[in-house]
Amino acid sequence: MKSIATFRLTKVMGFIPGLLGAYGLPFIEKWRTRKEQPEEPLPHLRQQIDALDTEIIQLFAHRMQVAERIGRYKKAQKMSAFQPQRWAEVKANRLEKGLALGLSEDFVGNLLDLLHEESLKRQTQIKLENEI
């Protein structure tokens, strides 16, 4: 009984891979890999990444503008920039969403920590304005 790989190669190549000896299947796999072309050319995929990166950076900038408005609100209400309970809720929620989308916990956690750190830095600067 022929293996599925042997049957497929026999049908596609017109011969039995065993005739090539011990190197038959790896040789055929290399040949098949070289012949296969990706669905989209690399430059097009890179353009998509570039456009997505631009959108992400714009979203980060918008997020920081909102964080600054929150900072002004907290200053007016004499609130601390860091709200531990809120941060715990936000982080848990975003980690859950990231995991559901197939992102690693480390990646999402590190990204959230960076965003939160920058938000706190901006809110603290706002709180210190005109206090000197």
mmCIF file of C-alpha atoms in Angstrom:
data_model
loop_
_atom_site.group_PDB
_atom_site.id
_atom_site.type_symbol
_atom_site.label_atom_id
_atom_site.label_comp_id
_atom_site.label_asym_id
_atom_site.label_seq_id
_atom_site.Cartn_x
_atom_site.Cartn_y
_atom_site.Cartn_z
ATOM 1 C CA MET A 1 0.000 0.000 0.000
ATOM 2 C CA LYS A 2 1.419 3.389 -1.018
ATOM 3 C CA SER A 3 1.582 6.260 1.448
ATOM 4 C CA ILE A 4 -0.455 9.371 0.724
ATOM 5 C CA ALA A 5 2.757 11.310 -0.010
ATOM 6 C CA THR A 6 3.907 8.624 -2.450
ATOM 7 C CA PHE A 7 0.520 8.577 -4.140
ATOM 8 C CA ARG A 8 0.431 12.379 -4.458
ATOM 9 C CA LEU A 9 3.960 12.563 -5.808
ATOM 10 C CA THR A 10 3.313 9.698 -8.201
ATOM 11 C CA LYS A 11 0.246 11.457 -9.515
ATOM 12 C CA VAL A 12 1.906 14.896 -9.727
ATOM 13 C CA MET A 13 5.418 13.924 -10.799
ATOM 14 C CA GLY A 14 4.612 10.789 -12.752
ATOM 15 C CA PHE A 15 7.015 8.550 -10.803
ATOM 16 C CA ILE A 16 7.393 6.850 -7.467
ATOM 17 C CA PRO A 17 9.633 8.850 -5.068
ATOM 18 C CA GLY A 18 11.261 5.636 -3.875
ATOM 19 C CA LEU A 19 13.105 5.514 -7.188
ATOM 20 C CA LEU A 20 15.094 8.564 -6.062
ATOM 21 C CA GLY A 21 16.477 6.654 -3.095
ATOM 22 C CA ALA A 22 16.743 7.958 0.457
ATOM 23 C CA TYR A 23 16.905 11.569 -0.765
ATOM 24 C CA GLY A 24 13.710 11.415 -2.806
ATOM 25 C CA LEU A 25 11.170 13.035 -0.515
ATOM 26 C CA PRO A 26 13.395 15.856 0.837
ATOM 27 C CA PHE A 27 14.424 16.671 -2.739
ATOM 28 C CA ILE A 28 10.804 16.825 -3.843
ATOM 29 C CA GLU A 29 9.815 18.931 -0.821
ATOM 30 C CA LYS A 30 12.579 21.456 -1.614
ATOM 31 C CA TRP A 31 11.443 21.594 -5.220
ATOM 32 C CA ARG A 32 7.807 22.116 -4.215
ATOM 33 C CA THR A 33 8.746 24.839 -1.720
ATOM 34 C CA ARG A 34 10.742 26.757 -4.318
ATOM 35 C CA LYS A 35 7.934 26.554 -6.857
ATOM 36 C CA GLU A 36 5.186 27.758 -4.509
ATOM 37 C CA GLN A 37 4.492 31.476 -4.654
ATOM 38 C CA PRO A 38 2.818 33.461 -1.874
ATOM 39 C CA GLU A 39 -0.657 34.747 -2.581
ATOM 40 C CA GLU A 40 0.537 38.362 -2.458
ATOM 41 C CA PRO A 41 3.954 39.782 -3.342
ATOM 42 C CA LEU A 42 6.145 40.872 -0.431
ATOM 43 C CA PRO A 43 6.166 44.595 -1.333
ATOM 44 C CA HIS A 44 2.366 44.668 -1.197
ATOM 45 C CA LEU A 45 2.344 42.955 2.205
ATOM 46 C CA ARG A 46 4.945 45.423 3.479
ATOM 47 C CA GLN A 47 2.808 48.331 2.284
ATOM 48 C CA GLN A 48 -0.061 46.930 4.329
ATOM 49 C CA ILE A 49 2.184 46.726 7.416
ATOM 50 C CA ASP A 50 3.362 50.313 6.833
ATOM 51 C CA ALA A 51 -0.228 51.557 6.588
ATOM 52 C CA LEU A 52 -1.262 49.635 9.704
ATOM 53 C CA ASP A 53 1.735 50.977 11.649
ATOM 54 C CA THR A 54 0.743 54.519 10.679
ATOM 55 C CA GLU A 55 -2.815 53.895 11.893
ATOM 56 C CA ILE A 56 -1.545 52.407 15.155
ATOM 57 C CA ILE A 57 0.694 55.418 15.817
ATOM 58 C CA GLN A 58 -2.201 57.783 15.067
ATOM 59 C CA LEU A 59 -4.371 55.828 17.508
ATOM 60 C CA PHE A 60 -1.638 56.034 20.155
ATOM 61 C CA ALA A 61 -1.451 59.813 19.656
ATOM 62 C CA HIS A 62 -5.224 60.107 19.984
ATOM 63 C CA ARG A 63 -5.149 57.929 23.102
ATOM 64 C CA MET A 64 -2.565 60.265 24.658
ATOM 65 C CA GLN A 65 -4.757 63.290 23.886
ATOM 66 C CA VAL A 66 -7.614 61.623 25.757
ATOM 67 C CA ALA A 67 -5.240 60.728 28.620
ATOM 68 C CA GLU A 68 -4.262 64.409 28.850
ATOM 69 C CA ARG A 69 -7.930 65.422 29.077
ATOM 70 C CA ILE A 70 -8.324 62.854 31.854
ATOM 71 C CA GLY A 71 -5.267 64.414 33.510
ATOM 72 C CA ARG A 72 -6.903 67.855 33.449
ATOM 73 C CA TYR A 73 -10.086 66.392 34.941
ATOM 74 C CA LYS A 74 -8.115 64.632 37.694
ATOM 75 C CA LYS A 75 -6.234 67.847 38.440
ATOM 76 C CA ALA A 76 -9.469 69.824 38.768
ATOM 77 C CA GLN A 77 -10.929 67.123 41.029
ATOM 78 C CA LYS A 78 -7.682 66.828 43.020
ATOM 79 C CA MET A 79 -7.393 63.140 42.129
ATOM 80 C CA SER A 80 -4.217 61.089 41.921
ATOM 81 C CA ALA A 81 -2.981 60.357 38.410
ATOM 82 C CA PHE A 82 -2.670 56.667 39.270
ATOM 83 C CA GLN A 83 -5.934 54.908 40.037
ATOM 84 C CA PRO A 84 -4.918 51.311 40.953
ATOM 85 C CA GLN A 85 -8.407 49.789 40.875
ATOM 86 C CA ARG A 86 -9.192 51.295 37.464
ATOM 87 C CA TRP A 87 -5.813 50.161 36.112
ATOM 88 C CA ALA A 88 -6.377 46.587 37.334
ATOM 89 C CA GLU A 89 -9.799 46.500 35.641
ATOM 90 C CA VAL A 90 -8.501 47.963 32.381
ATOM 91 C CA LYS A 91 -5.506 45.662 32.208
ATOM 92 C CA ALA A 92 -7.521 42.516 32.948
ATOM 93 C CA ASN A 93 -10.125 43.469 30.346
ATOM 94 C CA ARG A 94 -7.581 44.268 27.624
ATOM 95 C CA LEU A 95 -5.559 41.116 28.333
ATOM 96 C CA GLU A 96 -8.725 39.056 27.937
ATOM 97 C CA LYS A 97 -9.539 40.777 24.635
ATOM 98 C CA GLY A 98 -5.990 40.318 23.365
ATOM 99 C CA LEU A 99 -5.955 36.619 24.223
ATOM 100 C CA ALA A 100 -9.314 36.166 22.473
ATOM 101 C CA LEU A 101 -7.743 37.683 19.351
ATOM 102 C CA GLY A 102 -4.749 35.336 19.442
ATOM 103 C CA LEU A 103 -2.212 37.746 20.941
ATOM 104 C CA SER A 104 0.154 36.577 23.652
ATOM 105 C CA GLU A 105 -0.353 37.721 27.218
ATOM 106 C CA ASP A 106 3.241 39.006 27.362
ATOM 107 C CA PHE A 107 2.811 41.098 24.224
ATOM 108 C CA VAL A 108 -0.483 42.657 25.297
ATOM 109 C CA GLY A 109 0.704 43.140 28.876
ATOM 110 C CA ASN A 110 3.921 44.876 27.813
ATOM 111 C CA LEU A 111 2.067 47.106 25.369
ATOM 112 C CA LEU A 112 -0.503 48.065 27.989
ATOM 113 C CA ASP A 113 2.219 48.819 30.532
ATOM 114 C CA LEU A 114 3.972 51.143 28.062
ATOM 115 C CA LEU A 115 0.740 52.945 27.202
ATOM 116 C CA HIS A 116 -0.198 53.313 30.861
ATOM 117 C CA GLU A 117 3.263 54.559 31.813
ATOM 118 C CA GLU A 118 3.149 57.245 29.109
ATOM 119 C CA SER A 119 -0.403 58.224 30.096
ATOM 120 C CA LEU A 120 0.617 58.602 33.751
ATOM 121 C CA LYS A 121 3.670 60.638 32.767
ATOM 122 C CA ARG A 122 1.504 63.063 30.798
ATOM 123 C CA GLN A 123 -1.139 63.275 33.532
ATOM 124 C CA THR A 124 1.539 63.942 36.154
ATOM 125 C CA GLN A 125 3.013 66.744 34.022
ATOM 126 C CA ILE A 126 -0.439 68.313 33.753
ATOM 127 C CA LYS A 127 -0.962 68.039 37.502
ATOM 128 C CA LEU A 128 2.379 69.801 38.152
ATOM 129 C CA GLU A 129 1.676 72.686 35.734
ATOM 130 C CA ASN A 130 1.290 76.057 37.510
ATOM 131 C CA GLU A 131 2.077 74.512 40.902
ATOM 132 C CA ILE A 132 5.602 75.862 41.107
#
